[in-house]
Amino acid sequence: QVQLEESGGGLVQPGGSLQLSCVSSGNTFGIVLMAWYRQAPGKQRELVASISSGRSTNYADSVKDRFTISKDNARSTLYLQMNSLNPVDPAVYYCNHRIGNQDSWGQGTQVTVSS
C-alpha cells in the first residue's frame, strides 16, 4: 500500500504561482503512473497532469503551458508547479499513484485564487 501526503496549497492572487508537493511512502515498487487531479465544488474530479515511469507527461488543455508536473525519485516526491493561476484553477488538488490497476490517493490540498 502506498501512502501519499500533499502539501503546498494555499491562497494566491490571480496570476500568481504555487508549487504542490506529494511525498509517497510505503510499498512504492511498480508505480507506473503518477498524477495530479483536482476537484472544485459541485464538479467532478478531473485529471490535471500525469507523468509516467518513463517521464512522459500529459496535461489537461486548461493547464497546458501554465502547469508543469515533475518527480524526484530519490526524494519520492511528485511536484506540480502552477503558474499564472486564474479563477478556473481553485480546487482541492489530489495526488494519485497507480500500481497495476490500483490507485492510491492523498487527502488533498486546497488551492484558492483570489485578490
CSV table of N, CA and C in Angstrom, one decimal:
chain,number,residue,atom,x,y,z
A,1,GLN,N,0.9,-1.2,0.0
A,1,GLN,CA,0.0,0.0,0.0
A,1,GLN,C,0.9,1.2,0.0
A,2,VAL,N,0.4,2.2,-0.8
A,2,VAL,CA,1.2,3.5,-0.9
A,2,VAL,C,0.5,4.5,-0.1
A,3,GLN,N,1.2,5.3,0.7
A,3,GLN,CA,0.7,6.5,1.4
A,3,GLN,C,1.2,7.7,0.7
A,4,LEU,N,0.2,8.7,0.5
A,4,LEU,CA,0.6,9.9,-0.2
A,4,LEU,C,0.2,11.1,0.7
A,5,GLU,N,1.1,12.1,0.7
A,5,GLU,CA,0.8,13.3,1.5
A,5,GLU,C,1.1,14.5,0.7
A,6,GLU,N,0.1,15.3,0.4
A,6,GLU,CA,0.3,16.5,-0.4
A,6,GLU,C,0.5,17.7,0.5
A,7,SER,N,1.2,18.7,0.0
A,7,SER,CA,1.4,20.0,0.6
A,7,SER,C,1.6,21.1,-0.4
A,8,GLY,N,1.6,22.3,0.0
A,8,GLY,CA,1.9,23.4,-0.9
A,8,GLY,C,0.7,24.2,-1.3
A,9,GLY,N,-0.5,23.8,-1.0
A,9,GLY,CA,-1.7,24.6,-1.3
A,9,GLY,C,-1.8,25.9,-0.5
A,10,GLY,N,-2.7,26.7,-0.9
A,10,GLY,CA,-2.9,28.0,-0.2
A,10,GLY,C,-3.6,29.0,-1.0
A,11,LEU,N,-3.5,30.2,-0.5
A,11,LEU,CA,-4.2,31.3,-1.2
A,11,LEU,C,-3.2,32.1,-2.0
A,12,VAL,N,-3.6,32.4,-3.3
A,12,VAL,CA,-2.7,33.1,-4.1
A,12,VAL,C,-3.5,34.1,-5.0
A,13,GLN,N,-2.9,35.2,-5.3
A,13,GLN,CA,-3.6,36.2,-6.2
A,13,GLN,C,-3.6,35.7,-7.6
A,14,PRO,N,-4.6,36.2,-8.4
A,14,PRO,CA,-4.6,35.9,-9.8
A,14,PRO,C,-3.3,36.2,-10.5
A,15,GLY,N,-2.8,35.3,-11.3
A,15,GLY,CA,-1.5,35.5,-11.9
A,15,GLY,C,-0.3,35.0,-11.1
A,16,GLY,N,-0.6,34.5,-9.9
A,16,GLY,CA,0.5,34.1,-9.0
A,16,GLY,C,0.8,32.6,-9.3
A,17,SER,N,1.7,32.1,-8.5
A,17,SER,CA,2.3,30.8,-8.6
A,17,SER,C,2.2,30.0,-7.3
A,18,LEU,N,2.1,28.7,-7.4
A,18,LEU,CA,2.2,27.8,-6.3
A,18,LEU,C,2.9,26.5,-6.8
A,19,GLN,N,3.6,25.9,-5.8
A,19,GLN,CA,4.2,24.6,-6.1
A,19,GLN,C,3.6,23.6,-5.1
A,20,LEU,N,2.9,22.5,-5.7
A,20,LEU,CA,2.4,21.5,-4.8
A,20,LEU,C,3.5,20.3,-4.8
A,21,SER,N,3.5,19.7,-3.7
A,21,SER,CA,4.4,18.5,-3.5
A,21,SER,C,3.6,17.3,-3.0
A,22,CYS,N,4.0,16.1,-3.3
A,22,CYS,CA,3.3,14.9,-2.9
A,22,CYS,C,4.4,13.9,-2.5
A,23,VAL,N,4.5,13.6,-1.3
A,23,VAL,CA,5.6,12.6,-0.8
A,23,VAL,C,4.9,11.3,-0.7
A,24,SER,N,5.5,10.3,-1.2
A,24,SER,CA,5.0,8.9,-1.2
A,24,SER,C,5.8,8.1,-0.2
A,25,SER,N,5.2,7.1,0.4
A,25,SER,CA,5.8,6.2,1.3
A,25,SER,C,5.1,4.8,1.3
A,26,GLY,N,5.7,3.8,1.9
A,26,GLY,CA,5.1,2.5,1.8
A,26,GLY,C,5.7,1.7,0.6
A,27,ASN,N,4.9,0.8,0.1
A,27,ASN,CA,5.3,0.0,-1.0
A,27,ASN,C,5.1,0.7,-2.3
A,28,THR,N,6.1,1.4,-2.8
A,28,THR,CA,6.0,2.2,-4.0
A,28,THR,C,6.6,1.4,-5.2
A,29,PHE,N,6.9,0.1,-5.0
A,29,PHE,CA,7.5,-0.6,-6.1
A,29,PHE,C,6.4,-0.8,-7.2
A,30,GLY,N,6.8,-0.6,-8.5
A,30,GLY,CA,5.9,-0.9,-9.6
A,30,GLY,C,5.0,0.3,-9.9
A,31,ILE,N,5.2,1.5,-9.4
A,31,ILE,CA,4.4,2.6,-9.8
A,31,ILE,C,4.5,2.9,-11.3
A,32,VAL,N,3.4,2.9,-12.0
A,32,VAL,CA,3.5,3.1,-13.5
A,32,VAL,C,3.1,4.5,-13.9
A,33,LEU,N,2.3,5.2,-13.0
A,33,LEU,CA,1.8,6.5,-13.4
A,33,LEU,C,1.6,7.3,-12.1
A,34,MET,N,2.0,8.5,-12.2
A,34,MET,CA,1.7,9.5,-11.1
A,34,MET,C,1.0,10.7,-11.7
A,35,ALA,N,0.1,11.2,-10.9
A,35,ALA,CA,-0.8,12.2,-11.5
A,35,ALA,C,-1.3,13.2,-10.4
A,36,TRP,N,-1.7,14.3,-10.9
A,36,TRP,CA,-2.4,15.3,-10.1
A,36,TRP,C,-3.9,15.4,-10.6
A,37,TYR,N,-4.8,15.4,-9.8
A,37,TYR,CA,-6.2,15.6,-10.1
A,37,TYR,C,-6.7,16.8,-9.3
A,38,ARG,N,-7.8,17.4,-9.7
A,38,ARG,CA,-8.4,18.4,-8.9
A,38,ARG,C,-9.9,18.3,-8.9
A,39,GLN,N,-10.5,18.8,-7.9
A,39,GLN,CA,-12.0,18.8,-7.8
A,39,GLN,C,-12.5,20.1,-7.2
A,40,ALA,N,-13.2,20.8,-8.0
A,40,ALA,CA,-13.9,22.1,-7.5
A,40,ALA,C,-15.2,21.7,-6.9
A,41,PRO,N,-15.8,22.6,-6.1
A,41,PRO,CA,-17.1,22.4,-5.5
A,41,PRO,C,-18.2,22.1,-6.6
A,42,GLY,N,-18.9,21.1,-6.5
A,42,GLY,CA,-20.0,20.8,-7.4
A,42,GLY,C,-19.6,20.2,-8.7
A,43,LYS,N,-18.3,19.9,-8.9
A,43,LYS,CA,-17.8,19.4,-10.1
A,43,LYS,C,-17.1,18.0,-9.9
A,44,GLN,N,-17.0,17.3,-11.0
A,44,GLN,CA,-16.3,16.0,-10.9
A,44,GLN,C,-14.8,16.2,-10.8
A,45,ARG,N,-14.1,15.2,-10.2
A,45,ARG,CA,-12.7,15.2,-10.1
A,45,ARG,C,-12.1,15.1,-11.6
A,46,GLU,N,-11.2,15.9,-11.9
A,46,GLU,CA,-10.6,15.9,-13.2
A,46,GLU,C,-9.1,15.7,-13.2
A,47,LEU,N,-8.6,15.1,-14.2
A,47,LEU,CA,-7.1,15.0,-14.4
A,47,LEU,C,-6.5,16.3,-14.7
A,48,VAL,N,-5.5,16.7,-14.0
A,48,VAL,CA,-4.7,17.9,-14.3
A,48,VAL,C,-3.5,17.6,-15.1
A,49,ALA,N,-2.7,16.7,-14.6
A,49,ALA,CA,-1.4,16.3,-15.3
A,49,ALA,C,-1.0,14.9,-14.8
A,50,SER,N,-0.3,14.2,-15.7
A,50,SER,CA,0.3,12.9,-15.3
A,50,SER,C,1.7,12.8,-15.8
A,51,ILE,N,2.4,11.9,-15.2
A,51,ILE,CA,3.8,11.6,-15.6
A,51,ILE,C,4.0,10.1,-15.4
A,52,SER,N,4.5,9.5,-16.5
A,52,SER,CA,4.7,8.0,-16.4
A,52,SER,C,6.1,7.7,-15.8
A,53,SER,N,6.3,6.4,-15.6
A,53,SER,CA,7.6,5.9,-15.1
A,53,SER,C,8.7,6.3,-16.0
A,54,GLY,N,8.4,6.5,-17.3
A,54,GLY,CA,9.4,6.9,-18.3
A,54,GLY,C,9.5,8.4,-18.5
A,55,ARG,N,8.8,9.1,-17.6
A,55,ARG,CA,8.7,10.6,-17.6
A,55,ARG,C,8.0,11.2,-18.7
A,56,SER,N,7.1,10.5,-19.4
A,56,SER,CA,6.2,11.1,-20.4
A,56,SER,C,5.1,11.8,-19.7
A,57,THR,N,4.8,13.0,-20.1
A,57,THR,CA,3.8,13.8,-19.4
A,57,THR,C,2.6,14.1,-20.3
A,58,ASN,N,1.5,14.4,-19.5
A,58,ASN,CA,0.2,14.6,-20.2
A,58,ASN,C,-0.5,15.7,-19.4
A,59,TYR,N,-1.1,16.7,-20.1
A,59,TYR,CA,-1.7,17.8,-19.4
A,59,TYR,C,-3.1,18.0,-19.9
A,60,ALA,N,-4.0,18.4,-19.0
A,60,ALA,CA,-5.3,18.9,-19.4
A,60,ALA,C,-5.1,20.2,-20.2
A,61,ASP,N,-6.0,20.4,-21.2
A,61,ASP,CA,-5.9,21.5,-22.1
A,61,ASP,C,-5.9,22.8,-21.3
A,62,SER,N,-6.7,22.9,-20.2
A,62,SER,CA,-6.9,24.1,-19.4
A,62,SER,C,-5.6,24.5,-18.7
A,63,VAL,N,-4.6,23.6,-18.6
A,63,VAL,CA,-3.4,24.0,-17.8
A,63,VAL,C,-2.2,23.9,-18.6
A,64,LYS,N,-2.3,23.5,-19.9
A,64,LYS,CA,-1.1,23.4,-20.7
A,64,LYS,C,-0.4,24.8,-20.8
A,65,ASP,N,0.9,24.8,-20.8
A,65,ASP,CA,1.8,26.0,-20.8
A,65,ASP,C,1.7,26.8,-19.5
A,66,ARG,N,1.0,26.3,-18.5
A,66,ARG,CA,0.9,27.0,-17.2
A,66,ARG,C,1.4,26.2,-16.1
A,67,PHE,N,1.1,24.9,-16.2
A,67,PHE,CA,1.5,23.9,-15.1
A,67,PHE,C,2.6,23.0,-15.6
A,68,THR,N,3.4,22.6,-14.7
A,68,THR,CA,4.5,21.6,-15.0
A,68,THR,C,4.5,20.5,-14.0
A,69,ILE,N,4.4,19.2,-14.4
A,69,ILE,CA,4.5,18.1,-13.5
A,69,ILE,C,5.9,17.6,-13.6
A,70,SER,N,6.4,17.2,-12.4
A,70,SER,CA,7.8,16.6,-12.4
A,70,SER,C,7.9,15.7,-11.2
A,71,LYS,N,8.9,14.9,-11.1
A,71,LYS,CA,9.1,14.0,-10.0
A,71,LYS,C,10.6,13.9,-9.7
A,72,ASP,N,10.8,13.6,-8.4
A,72,ASP,CA,12.2,13.3,-7.9
A,72,ASP,C,12.1,12.0,-7.2
A,73,ASN,N,12.6,11.0,-8.0
A,73,ASN,CA,12.5,9.6,-7.4
A,73,ASN,C,13.4,9.4,-6.2
A,74,ALA,N,14.5,10.1,-6.1
A,74,ALA,CA,15.3,10.0,-4.9
A,74,ALA,C,14.6,10.5,-3.7
A,75,ARG,N,13.8,11.5,-3.8
A,75,ARG,CA,13.0,12.1,-2.7
A,75,ARG,C,11.6,11.5,-2.6
A,76,SER,N,11.3,10.6,-3.5
A,76,SER,CA,9.9,10.0,-3.5
A,76,SER,C,8.8,11.1,-3.5
A,77,THR,N,9.1,12.1,-4.3
A,77,THR,CA,8.2,13.3,-4.3
A,77,THR,C,7.8,13.6,-5.8
A,78,LEU,N,6.5,13.9,-5.9
A,78,LEU,CA,5.9,14.4,-7.1
A,78,LEU,C,5.6,15.9,-6.9
A,79,TYR,N,5.8,16.7,-8.0
A,79,TYR,CA,5.6,18.1,-7.9
A,79,TYR,C,4.6,18.5,-8.9
A,80,LEU,N,3.9,19.7,-8.7
A,80,LEU,CA,3.1,20.4,-9.7
A,80,LEU,C,3.4,21.8,-9.5
A,81,GLN,N,4.2,22.4,-10.5
A,81,GLN,CA,4.4,23.8,-10.5
A,81,GLN,C,3.3,24.5,-11.3
A,82,MET,N,2.6,25.4,-10.6
A,82,MET,CA,1.4,26.1,-11.2
A,82,MET,C,1.7,27.5,-11.3
A,83,ASN,N,1.7,28.0,-12.5
A,83,ASN,CA,2.0,29.4,-12.8
A,83,ASN,C,0.7,30.1,-13.4
A,84,SER,N,0.7,31.4,-13.4
A,84,SER,CA,-0.4,32.1,-14.0
A,84,SER,C,-1.8,31.6,-13.5
A,85,LEU,N,-1.9,31.4,-12.2
A,85,LEU,CA,-3.2,30.9,-11.7
A,85,LEU,C,-4.3,31.8,-11.9
A,86,ASN,N,-5.4,31.3,-12.3
A,86,ASN,CA,-6.6,32.1,-12.6
A,86,ASN,C,-7.9,31.6,-11.9
A,87,PRO,N,-9.0,32.2,-12.1
A,87,PRO,CA,-10.2,31.8,-11.4
A,87,PRO,C,-10.8,30.4,-11.7
A,88,VAL,N,-10.2,29.8,-12.8
A,88,VAL,CA,-10.7,28.4,-13.1
A,88,VAL,C,-9.9,27.4,-12.3
A,89,ASP,N,-8.9,27.8,-11.7
A,89,ASP,CA,-8.0,26.8,-11.0
A,89,ASP,C,-8.3,26.4,-9.6
A,90,PRO,N,-9.1,27.2,-8.8
A,90,PRO,CA,-9.3,26.9,-7.4
A,90,PRO,C,-10.0,25.5,-7.3
A,91,ALA,N,-9.5,24.7,-6.4
A,91,ALA,CA,-10.0,23.3,-6.2
A,91,ALA,C,-9.2,22.7,-5.1
A,92,VAL,N,-9.6,21.5,-4.7
A,92,VAL,CA,-8.8,20.6,-3.9
A,92,VAL,C,-8.0,19.8,-4.9
A,93,TYR,N,-6.7,19.8,-4.7
A,93,TYR,CA,-5.8,19.1,-5.6
A,93,TYR,C,-5.3,17.8,-4.9
A,94,TYR,N,-5.5,16.7,-5.7
A,94,TYR,CA,-5.1,15.4,-5.1
A,94,TYR,C,-4.0,14.7,-5.9
A,95,CYS,N,-3.1,14.1,-5.2
A,95,CYS,CA,-2.0,13.3,-5.7
A,95,CYS,C,-2.5,11.9,-5.9
A,96,ASN,N,-2.1,11.3,-7.0
A,96,ASN,CA,-2.6,9.9,-7.4
A,96,ASN,C,-1.4,9.1,-7.9
A,97,HIS,N,-1.2,7.9,-7.4
A,97,HIS,CA,-0.2,7.0,-7.9
A,97,HIS,C,-0.9,5.7,-8.3
A,98,ARG,N,-0.5,5.1,-9.4
A,98,ARG,CA,-1.1,3.9,-9.9
A,98,ARG,C,-0.1,2.8,-10.0
A,99,ILE,N,-0.4,1.6,-9.3
A,99,ILE,CA,0.4,0.4,-9.4
A,99,ILE,C,-0.5,-0.7,-10.0
A,100,GLY,N,-0.2,-1.1,-11.2
A,100,GLY,CA,-1.1,-2.1,-11.9
A,100,GLY,C,-2.4,-1.4,-12.2
A,101,ASN,N,-3.5,-1.9,-11.7
A,101,ASN,CA,-4.8,-1.3,-11.8
A,101,ASN,C,-5.3,-0.7,-10.5
A,102,GLN,N,-4.4,-0.5,-9.6
A,102,GLN,CA,-4.8,0.0,-8.2
A,102,GLN,C,-4.3,1.4,-8.1
A,103,ASP,N,-5.2,2.3,-7.7
A,103,ASP,CA,-5.0,3.7,-7.4
A,103,ASP,C,-4.9,4.0,-5.9
A,104,SER,N,-3.9,4.8,-5.6
A,104,SER,CA,-3.8,5.4,-4.3
A,104,SER,C,-3.9,6.9,-4.3
A,105,TRP,N,-4.6,7.5,-3.3
A,105,TRP,CA,-4.9,8.9,-3.3
A,105,TRP,C,-4.4,9.5,-2.0
A,106,GLY,N,-4.0,10.8,-2.1
A,106,GLY,CA,-3.7,11.6,-0.9
A,106,GLY,C,-5.0,12.2,-0.4
A,107,GLN,N,-4.9,13.0,0.6
A,107,GLN,CA,-6.0,13.6,1.3
A,107,GLN,C,-6.4,14.9,0.5
A,108,GLY,N,-5.5,15.5,-0.2
A,108,GLY,CA,-5.8,16.7,-1.0
A,108,GLY,C,-5.3,17.9,-0.3
A,109,THR,N,-5.0,18.9,-1.1
A,109,THR,CA,-4.6,20.2,-0.6
A,109,THR,C,-5.4,21.3,-1.4
A,110,GLN,N,-5.8,22.3,-0.6
A,110,GLN,CA,-6.7,23.3,-1.2
A,110,GLN,C,-5.9,24.4,-1.8
A,111,VAL,N,-6.3,24.8,-3.0
A,111,VAL,CA,-5.8,25.9,-3.8
A,111,VAL,C,-6.9,26.9,-4.0
A,112,THR,N,-6.6,28.2,-3.5
A,112,THR,CA,-7.6,29.2,-3.7
A,112,THR,C,-6.9,30.4,-4.4
A,113,VAL,N,-7.7,30.9,-5.4
A,113,VAL,CA,-7.2,32.1,-6.2
A,113,VAL,C,-8.1,33.2,-5.9
A,114,SER,N,-7.6,34.3,-5.3
A,114,SER,CA,-8.4,35.4,-5.0
A,114,SER,C,-7.6,36.7,-4.8
A,115,SER,N,-8.1,37.8,-5.2
A,115,SER,CA,-7.4,39.1,-5.0
A,115,SER,C,-7.9,39.7,-3.7
